[in-house]
Amino acid sequence: MSSHSRRAAIQSISQKQPLPPGGEPENLEDLFGRNVFGLQQMRARLPESAYRALESCIERGQELDPGLADLVASAMKEWAVERGATHFTHWFQPMTGLTAEKHDSFLDLENGKILLHFSGKQLIKGEPDASSFPSGGLRATFEARGYTAWDPTSPAFIRENASGATLCIPTAFCSWTGEALDKKTPLLRSCEALNRSAVRMLKLLGDEKVGFVYPTVGAEQEYFLIDREFYLLRPDLIATGRTLFGARPPKGQELEDHYFGSISPRILAFMHESENELWKLGVPVKTRHNEVAPSQFEIAPIFERTTLSTDHNMLTMEVLRQVAQRHGLHCLLHEKPFAGINGSGKHNNWSMATDTGINLLDPGQTPETNMRFVVFLTAVIRAIDTHADLLRVSIAHAANDHRLGANEAPPAIISIYLGDELNAVVEGLVAGGSGPNRDPNRKTMRLGVNTMPPLPRDATDRNRTSPFAFTGNKFEFRAVGSSQSISRPNIFLNTIVADSLDQLAAEIEKLEGSAGLEGAVQQVVQQTLAKHKRVIFNGNGYSAEWHAEAARRGLPNLRTAVDAIGAYTAPGKVEMFERHRVLSRKEAESRQHVMYEAYVKAIAIEAQSAAGIASSMLLPAATTYQRQLAESIEAARRSGAKSLARQERRLQETADRIEAALGALEALQAAFEKADHHEGGGFEHARQFRDGVIPAMNSLRDACDALELLVDDELWPLPKYREILFVH
Ligand code: ADP
Ligand code: MG
């Protein structure tokens, strides 16, 4: 039956043509931001004073007078209704890592007459009563109501669909007691923290002009595209986003013929439409190309302020999924959809910028800019070394465990790649501050005296193996998973760098009186780099030697999500989050709890799905084949021909292995159902899943993948890797 569907799918896919474009081709300039209520639209529709207030809120982080809400709401509604919107929604990012919305229409009745109504109150605050979102225990159900609050720093936008249009208002989501229930609130707080600390440091270094600093991010998104007909024949993909079974194809990615190869017309049509959609939403997507694995692609935007690029990355993932469906394709954002084939990540390019137009990680040409760059670089190096464990937490989830350290993505050890030129500068700074230089061949670097050598903007892949690489004027955090929201990595990055800047500033202030500013900076930089340069590693992060070397250096190696999550609330971490008003203890603890819960849920769903597929689809295929084989062996015996006894024996052995693995997995599941879930806490529960359920699933898979290679191809119910990855 199913094999028939598999054949039919291949037949039908081979006939598919690229979807023609929806309308007339449009000018990119007209298209970009068309569905966004941005500064230009505000300027056109708001009184001058209201516009100025909003602008300084958005551009310079100043507080907004709530009295303006009615004006903004009415202008926003008018603009949206002109564009065909009938509904509005507060668009928010709960701790599921997805986005959420609840639509209300603009419709109102007054004295029996219809009005289109949208008040300032509705703009500013919504009550989605969203009691089913994970809160990690922050809300008991009797007080489950949370509210959403408008985030004026991210512009409202219109989502169009076949049946209408909805005005989406980016919001934060909080409990009535003020705790953050989402990923946006702490991100906004962390941007404020970085602003405070960076401005303090710049003032200390003598920059009086800067008023505001914000982090910038460009998130490169990797994904797989497969045909939707194959997707619908794979219950594992539908339930878990990854294939739980599948023998390796004879040809994988060994030939490397896909990377940057030409893009097929059907895929190109999909890319074209998704880019158009994203441009309309103001998402500045810029590049697209094939990735290393077959059927894998990447889309990358131009960088923006972090809060905006985080919203835009969420929109990018949504749009990719939706547009793929229209093209008869399915977009897989999972970190590891196919075993043995490269997985997907999301490179989080990160830097800091000032309202005066300076990129704080841009190495300068003059002694002053040199000093500024070196101080901010030192702060980042110190932050990453001190909080490598937190950075590891920020990318910890079940799916990412398949990638990290698997010779395709950076290892779970967090280190920094600087490149030879910048590394020499760091070594020079360490040597330069330490009195008479004993080694005449060693170049020293003195701030205010020496200038920086030119640093190459790294456009190559030579730092591919590093989780945190300097690429000329920004850092690239490369261990982030493809499916995850980039909010947590950025919340942590902003906070640890803010903390580090504060520490350095305090030390410089202490020495400034005796040593002068330059002397104080030189000393603090030298001491800090000497202490923290152990986190710098410019070699091959995939190598076994690096694991040994990292252990010698005392760098943490938290191999799995379960090992990492606990560091969220390790000694000193919560105090730091509290110091910068990013997360309270209660909030941090609840988030850690949500992470353990999500881990357990993900593995439990996989286990259930694997057991179901093995017993209801794969074993029956084995039985059918066994019967056919027995018949032909019998016929062969009667006619005196050579028998297929060896094939039958292997089939029986494999089926026995499956039965045994299935039995073990089901016994574990039954035990977990009986056990009290809270016994031993989140860590213990997650650890049991990692050490019990995952190995049991792996044995089941091994046996089933062996079966796939034995059973008559006609009878196999699941589309095979060689089909999913190469037929489109
Ligand atoms: P490559 O890494 O291939 O050299 P780019 O340097 O153009 O490519 O950048 C890759 C990503 O980094 C893009 O999304 C880009 O917008 C982003 N990026 C560039 N500069 C910054 C910056 N100052 N802050 C954050 N992201 C940046
Ligand atoms: Mg990159």
Coordinates of C-alpha atoms and ligand atoms in Angstrom, one line a residue, residues 220 298 347 349 461 476 478, ligand 2:
E220 CA 22.2 33.6 8.5
E298 CA 20.8 29.4 3.2
H347 CA 25.1 32.1 12.3
N349 CA 26.7 37.8 13.5
D461 CA 35.5 29.4 5.6
E476 CA 30.0 35.3 14.4
R478 CA 28.2 29.8 14.8
Ligands
MG2 MG 28.6 33.0 8.0

